CSV table of C-alpha atoms and ligand atoms in Angstrom, one decimal:
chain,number,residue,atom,x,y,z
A,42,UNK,CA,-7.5,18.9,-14.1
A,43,UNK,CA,-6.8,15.4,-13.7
A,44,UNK,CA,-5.7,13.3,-17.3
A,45,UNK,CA,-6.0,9.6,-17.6
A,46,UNK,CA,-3.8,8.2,-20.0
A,47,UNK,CA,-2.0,5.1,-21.0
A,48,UNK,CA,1.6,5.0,-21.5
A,49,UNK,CA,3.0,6.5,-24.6
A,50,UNK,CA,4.0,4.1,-27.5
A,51,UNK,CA,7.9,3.4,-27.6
A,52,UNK,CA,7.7,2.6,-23.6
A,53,UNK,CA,7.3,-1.3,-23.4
A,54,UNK,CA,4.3,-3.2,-24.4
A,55,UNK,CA,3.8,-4.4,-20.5
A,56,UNK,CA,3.0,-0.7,-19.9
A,57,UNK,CA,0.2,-0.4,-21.9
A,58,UNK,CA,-2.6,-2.1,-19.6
A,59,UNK,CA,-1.2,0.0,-17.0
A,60,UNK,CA,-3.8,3.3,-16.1
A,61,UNK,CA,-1.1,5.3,-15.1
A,62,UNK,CA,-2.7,9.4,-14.1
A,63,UNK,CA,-0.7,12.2,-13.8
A,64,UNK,CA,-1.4,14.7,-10.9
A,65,UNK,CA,0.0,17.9,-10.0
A,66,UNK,CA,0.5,16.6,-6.1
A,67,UNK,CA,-0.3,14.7,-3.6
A,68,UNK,CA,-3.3,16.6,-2.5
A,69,UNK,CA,-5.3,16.1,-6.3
A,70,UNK,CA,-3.6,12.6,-6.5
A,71,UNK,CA,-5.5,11.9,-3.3
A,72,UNK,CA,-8.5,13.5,-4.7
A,73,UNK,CA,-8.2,11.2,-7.8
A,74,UNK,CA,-8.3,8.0,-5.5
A,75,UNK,CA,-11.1,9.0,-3.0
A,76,UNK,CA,-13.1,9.7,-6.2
A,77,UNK,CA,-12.0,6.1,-7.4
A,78,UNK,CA,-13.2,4.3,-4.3
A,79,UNK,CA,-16.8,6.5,-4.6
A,80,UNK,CA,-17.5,4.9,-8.1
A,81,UNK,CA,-16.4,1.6,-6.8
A,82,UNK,CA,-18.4,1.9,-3.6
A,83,UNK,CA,-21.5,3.1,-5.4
A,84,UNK,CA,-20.9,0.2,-7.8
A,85,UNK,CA,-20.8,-2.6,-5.3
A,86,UNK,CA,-17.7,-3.2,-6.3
A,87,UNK,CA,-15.4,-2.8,-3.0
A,88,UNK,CA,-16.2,-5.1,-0.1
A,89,UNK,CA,-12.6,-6.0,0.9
A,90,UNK,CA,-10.0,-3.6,1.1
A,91,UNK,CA,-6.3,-3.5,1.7
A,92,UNK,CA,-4.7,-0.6,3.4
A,93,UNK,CA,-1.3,1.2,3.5
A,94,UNK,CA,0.4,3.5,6.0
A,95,UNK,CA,3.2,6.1,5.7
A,96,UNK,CA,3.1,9.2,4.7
A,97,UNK,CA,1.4,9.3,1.3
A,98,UNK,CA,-1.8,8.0,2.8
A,99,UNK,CA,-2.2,10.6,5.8
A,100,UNK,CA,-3.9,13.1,2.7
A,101,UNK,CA,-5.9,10.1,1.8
A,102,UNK,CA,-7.1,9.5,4.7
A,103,UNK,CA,-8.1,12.8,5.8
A,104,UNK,CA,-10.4,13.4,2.6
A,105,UNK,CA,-12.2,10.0,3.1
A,106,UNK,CA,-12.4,10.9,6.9
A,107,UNK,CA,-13.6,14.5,5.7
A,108,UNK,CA,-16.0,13.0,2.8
A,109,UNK,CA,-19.3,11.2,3.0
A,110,UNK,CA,-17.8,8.0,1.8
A,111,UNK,CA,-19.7,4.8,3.6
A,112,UNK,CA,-17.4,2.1,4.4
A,113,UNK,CA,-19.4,0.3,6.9
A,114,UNK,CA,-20.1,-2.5,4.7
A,115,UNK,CA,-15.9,-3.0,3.9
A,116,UNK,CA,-13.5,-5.4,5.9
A,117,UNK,CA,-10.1,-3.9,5.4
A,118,UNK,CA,-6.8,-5.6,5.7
A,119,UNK,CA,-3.8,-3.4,6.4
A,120,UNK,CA,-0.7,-4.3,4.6
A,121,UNK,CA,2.6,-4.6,7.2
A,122,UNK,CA,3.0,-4.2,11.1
A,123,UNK,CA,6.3,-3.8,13.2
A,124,UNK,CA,7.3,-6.3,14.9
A,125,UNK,CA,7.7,-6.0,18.4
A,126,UNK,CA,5.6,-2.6,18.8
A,127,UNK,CA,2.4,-2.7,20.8
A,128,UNK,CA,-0.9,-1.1,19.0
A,129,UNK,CA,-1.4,1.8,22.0
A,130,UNK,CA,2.3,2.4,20.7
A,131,UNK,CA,1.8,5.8,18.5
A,132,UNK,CA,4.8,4.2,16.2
A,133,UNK,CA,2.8,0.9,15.4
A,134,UNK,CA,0.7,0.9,12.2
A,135,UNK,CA,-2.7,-0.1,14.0
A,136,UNK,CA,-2.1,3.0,16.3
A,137,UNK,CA,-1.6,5.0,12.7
A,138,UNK,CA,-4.9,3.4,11.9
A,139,UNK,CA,-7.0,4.3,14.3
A,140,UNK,CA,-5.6,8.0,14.2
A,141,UNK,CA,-6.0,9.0,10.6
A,142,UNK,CA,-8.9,6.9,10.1
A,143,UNK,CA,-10.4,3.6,11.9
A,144,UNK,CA,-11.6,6.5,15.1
A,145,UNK,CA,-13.2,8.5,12.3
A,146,UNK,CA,-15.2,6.3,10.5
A,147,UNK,CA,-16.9,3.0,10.8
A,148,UNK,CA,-16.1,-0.7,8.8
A,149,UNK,CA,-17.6,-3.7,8.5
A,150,UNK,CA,-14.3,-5.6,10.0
A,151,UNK,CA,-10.6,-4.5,10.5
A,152,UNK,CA,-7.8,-6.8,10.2
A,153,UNK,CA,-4.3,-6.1,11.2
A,154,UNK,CA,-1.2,-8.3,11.7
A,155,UNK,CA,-0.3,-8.6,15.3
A,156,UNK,CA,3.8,-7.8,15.5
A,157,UNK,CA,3.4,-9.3,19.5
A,158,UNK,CA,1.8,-12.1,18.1
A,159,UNK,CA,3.5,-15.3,20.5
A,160,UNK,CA,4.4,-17.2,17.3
A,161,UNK,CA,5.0,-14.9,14.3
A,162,UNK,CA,4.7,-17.7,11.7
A,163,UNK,CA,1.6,-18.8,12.7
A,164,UNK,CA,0.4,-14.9,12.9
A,165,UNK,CA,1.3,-15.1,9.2
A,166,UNK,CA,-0.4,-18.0,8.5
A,167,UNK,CA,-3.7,-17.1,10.2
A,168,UNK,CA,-3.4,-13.2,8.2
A,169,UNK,CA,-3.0,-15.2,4.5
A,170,UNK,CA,-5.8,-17.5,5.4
A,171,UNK,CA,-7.8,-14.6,5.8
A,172,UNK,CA,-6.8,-13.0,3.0
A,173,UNK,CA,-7.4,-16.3,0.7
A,174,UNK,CA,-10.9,-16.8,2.3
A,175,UNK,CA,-12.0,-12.7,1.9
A,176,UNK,CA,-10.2,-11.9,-1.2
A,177,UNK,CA,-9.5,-8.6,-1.9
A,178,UNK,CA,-10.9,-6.2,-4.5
A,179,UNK,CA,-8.4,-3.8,-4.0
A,180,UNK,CA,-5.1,-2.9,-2.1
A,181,UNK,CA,-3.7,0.6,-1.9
A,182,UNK,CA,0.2,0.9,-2.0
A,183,UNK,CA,2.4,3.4,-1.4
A,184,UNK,CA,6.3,2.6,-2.5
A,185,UNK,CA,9.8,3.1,-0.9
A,186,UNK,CA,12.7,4.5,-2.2
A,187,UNK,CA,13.8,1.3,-3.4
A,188,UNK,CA,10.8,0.3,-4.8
A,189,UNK,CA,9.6,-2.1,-1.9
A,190,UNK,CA,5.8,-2.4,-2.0
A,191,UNK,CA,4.7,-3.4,2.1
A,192,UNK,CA,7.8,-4.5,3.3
A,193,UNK,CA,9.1,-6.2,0.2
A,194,UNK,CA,12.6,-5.3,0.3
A,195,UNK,CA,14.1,-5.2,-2.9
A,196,UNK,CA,15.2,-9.4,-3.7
A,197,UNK,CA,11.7,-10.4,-1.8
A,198,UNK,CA,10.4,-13.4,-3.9
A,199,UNK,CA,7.5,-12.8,-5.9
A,200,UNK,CA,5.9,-16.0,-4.9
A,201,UNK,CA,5.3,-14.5,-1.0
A,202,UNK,CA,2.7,-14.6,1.2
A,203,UNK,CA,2.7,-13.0,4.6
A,204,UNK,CA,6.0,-13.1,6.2
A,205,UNK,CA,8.2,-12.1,9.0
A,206,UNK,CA,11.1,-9.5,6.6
A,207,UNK,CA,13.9,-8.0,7.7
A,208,UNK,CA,13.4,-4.4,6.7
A,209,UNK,CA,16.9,-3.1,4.6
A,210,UNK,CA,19.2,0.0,6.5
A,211,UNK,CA,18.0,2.4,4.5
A,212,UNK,CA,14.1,1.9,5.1
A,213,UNK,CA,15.0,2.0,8.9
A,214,UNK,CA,16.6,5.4,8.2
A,215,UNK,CA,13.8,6.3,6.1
A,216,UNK,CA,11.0,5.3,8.5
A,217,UNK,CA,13.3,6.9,11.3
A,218,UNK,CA,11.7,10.6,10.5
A,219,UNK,CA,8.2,9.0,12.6
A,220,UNK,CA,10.3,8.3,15.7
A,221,UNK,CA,11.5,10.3,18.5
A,222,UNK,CA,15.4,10.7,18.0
A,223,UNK,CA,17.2,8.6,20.2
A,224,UNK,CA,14.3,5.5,20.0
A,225,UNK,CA,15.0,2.5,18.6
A,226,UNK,CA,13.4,1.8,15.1
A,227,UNK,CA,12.5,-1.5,14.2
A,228,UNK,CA,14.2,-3.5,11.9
A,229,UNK,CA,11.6,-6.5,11.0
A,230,UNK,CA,8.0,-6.4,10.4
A,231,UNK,CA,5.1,-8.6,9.3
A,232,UNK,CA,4.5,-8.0,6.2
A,233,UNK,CA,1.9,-9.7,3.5
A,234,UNK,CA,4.0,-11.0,0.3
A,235,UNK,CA,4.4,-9.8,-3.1
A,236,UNK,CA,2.2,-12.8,-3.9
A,237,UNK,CA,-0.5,-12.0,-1.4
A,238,UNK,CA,-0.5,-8.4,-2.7
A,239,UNK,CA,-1.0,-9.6,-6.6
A,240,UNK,CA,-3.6,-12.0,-5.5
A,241,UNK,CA,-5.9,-8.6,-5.3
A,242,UNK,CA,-7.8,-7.9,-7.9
A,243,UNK,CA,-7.1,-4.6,-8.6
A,244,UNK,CA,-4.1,-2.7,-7.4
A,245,UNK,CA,-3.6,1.3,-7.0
A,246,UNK,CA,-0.4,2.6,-6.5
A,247,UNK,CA,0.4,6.3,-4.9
A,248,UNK,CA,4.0,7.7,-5.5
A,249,UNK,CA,5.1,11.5,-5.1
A,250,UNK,CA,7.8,13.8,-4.8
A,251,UNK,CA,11.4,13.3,-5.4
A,252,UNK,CA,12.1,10.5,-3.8
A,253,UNK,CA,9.8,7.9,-5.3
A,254,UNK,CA,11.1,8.8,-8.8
A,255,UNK,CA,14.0,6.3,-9.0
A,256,UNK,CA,11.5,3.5,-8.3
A,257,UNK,CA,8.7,5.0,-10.8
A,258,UNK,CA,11.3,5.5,-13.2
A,259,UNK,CA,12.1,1.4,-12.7
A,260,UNK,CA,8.3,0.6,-13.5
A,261,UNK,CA,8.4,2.8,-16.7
A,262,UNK,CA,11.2,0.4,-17.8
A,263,UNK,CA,8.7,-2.3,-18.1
A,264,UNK,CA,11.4,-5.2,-16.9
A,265,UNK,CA,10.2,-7.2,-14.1
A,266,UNK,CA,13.3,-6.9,-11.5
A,267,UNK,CA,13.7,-8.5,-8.8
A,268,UNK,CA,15.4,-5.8,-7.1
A,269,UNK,CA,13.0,-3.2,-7.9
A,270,UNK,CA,9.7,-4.9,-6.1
A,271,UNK,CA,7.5,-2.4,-7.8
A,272,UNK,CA,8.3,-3.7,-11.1
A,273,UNK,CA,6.5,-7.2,-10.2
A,274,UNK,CA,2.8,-4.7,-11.0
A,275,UNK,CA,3.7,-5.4,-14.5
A,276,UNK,CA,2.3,-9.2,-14.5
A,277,UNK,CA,-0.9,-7.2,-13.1
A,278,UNK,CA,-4.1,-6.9,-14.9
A,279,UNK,CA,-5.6,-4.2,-13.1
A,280,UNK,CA,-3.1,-1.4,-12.0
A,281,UNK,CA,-3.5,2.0,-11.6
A,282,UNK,CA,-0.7,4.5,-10.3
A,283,UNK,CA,-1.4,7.9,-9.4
A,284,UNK,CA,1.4,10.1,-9.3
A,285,UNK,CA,3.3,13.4,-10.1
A,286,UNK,CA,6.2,11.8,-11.3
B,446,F6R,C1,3.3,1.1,4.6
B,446,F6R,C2,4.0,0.4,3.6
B,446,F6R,C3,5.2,1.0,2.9
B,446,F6R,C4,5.0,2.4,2.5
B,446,F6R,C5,6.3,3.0,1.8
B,446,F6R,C6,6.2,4.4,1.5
B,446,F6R,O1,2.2,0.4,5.0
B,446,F6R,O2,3.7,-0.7,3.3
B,446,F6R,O3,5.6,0.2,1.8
B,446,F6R,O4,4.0,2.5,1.6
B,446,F6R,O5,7.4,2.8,2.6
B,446,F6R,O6,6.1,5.2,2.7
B,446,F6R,P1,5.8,6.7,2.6
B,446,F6R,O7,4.4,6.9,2.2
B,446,F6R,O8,5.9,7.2,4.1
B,446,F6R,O9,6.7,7.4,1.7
């Protein structure tokens, strides 16, 4: 079933901390990480949690909604928001939330980034305040097509914290498949850093199909690259990426 291995000798050294498991698809890879956040629930291990949207999360989701996972003693923290969209609107993150899983089960707090928020600036302030007083013991990420992790477009500095970004034409047209045709996609969102992501102490990464291979290929390079946002996981000492790739 599922093998947990380490990258082979003759790929970079940085690899080799990486727990990089091989799945058949998405389905088992989402098996693999709901049985990853049992152990570290049953350990005490997972009080603060980060969460991703998109597309690669909706199987997640729908196992931990369908298992007997507890999480009402974890505070989550969700990675990005559009700018601009309300919550009640069924494109905004929060409103993905609360669909695939915040009207299904119960936690200890929720935190999301406000894209109506009066004075976006501040909203990022106040979000990385929260996340430096809460810490958190893990983040889930999914990863575009050009390896942007949250909204960390490729050339993102690895030193951010939560920021207003500019998302790049091509994740617009990417994202574009959620809306109706015809409605305007946003092209800016709040989004926490690269910095604010590496602060966690452990990281999982989900990537399948096709279209992620590009970027996975990048990470398998073992270069930190400024254009490739994934690659900055490499100065991480916890990583694990589940994937079929
Ligand atoms: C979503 C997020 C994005 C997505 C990425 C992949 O909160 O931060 O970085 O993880 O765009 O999206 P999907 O899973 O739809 O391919």
């Amino acid at each position: 079933m599922k093998k947990r291995f380490k990258f082979e000798k003759g790929l970079d050294d940085r690899m080799e901390h990486m727990n990089y498991i091989k799945v058949e698809n998405e389905l088992e890879g989402a098996e693999v990480l709901t049985e990853i956040i049992g152990d570290l629930l049953a350990q005490n291990a997972l009080h603060v949690l980060g969460l991703a949207t998109g597309g690669t999360m909706i199987p997640v989701y729908q196992q931990w909604v369908a298992s007997s996972l507890d999480f009402s003693q974890v505070t989550t923290f969700n990675l990005d928001e559009y700018v601009g969209v309300t919550p009640e609107n069924e494109n905004s993150y929060a409103y993905f939330m609360d669909q695939h899983l915040f009207n299904h089960k119960p936690f200890k707090e929720i935190h999301l980034l406000d894209g109506m928020a009066q004075d976006l600036q501040v909203e990022c302030a106040r979000y990385e305040q929260l996340l430096t007083d809460k810490k958190l013991d893990l983040q889930l990420l999914g990863v575009g097509e050009n390896g942007h992790i949250a909204f960390n477009e490729p050339g993102t500095s690895f030193h951010s914290t939560t920021h207003l970004a500019e998302l790049t034409e091509d994740t617009v047209t990417v994202n574009s498949r959620f809306f109706e045709p015809g409605e305007l996609v946003p092209n800016t969102a709040l989004t926490m850093g690269i910095q604010s992501i590496m602060n966690a102490k452990k990281i999982v990464l989900l990537a399948f199909g096709e279209r992620k291979q590009a970027a996975i290929a990048k990470l398998k390079e073992g270069k930190v690259d400024p254009d490739w946002p994934i690659t900055k996981l490499l100065d991480h000492e916890d990583v694990t990426i589940i994937t079929d790739l």
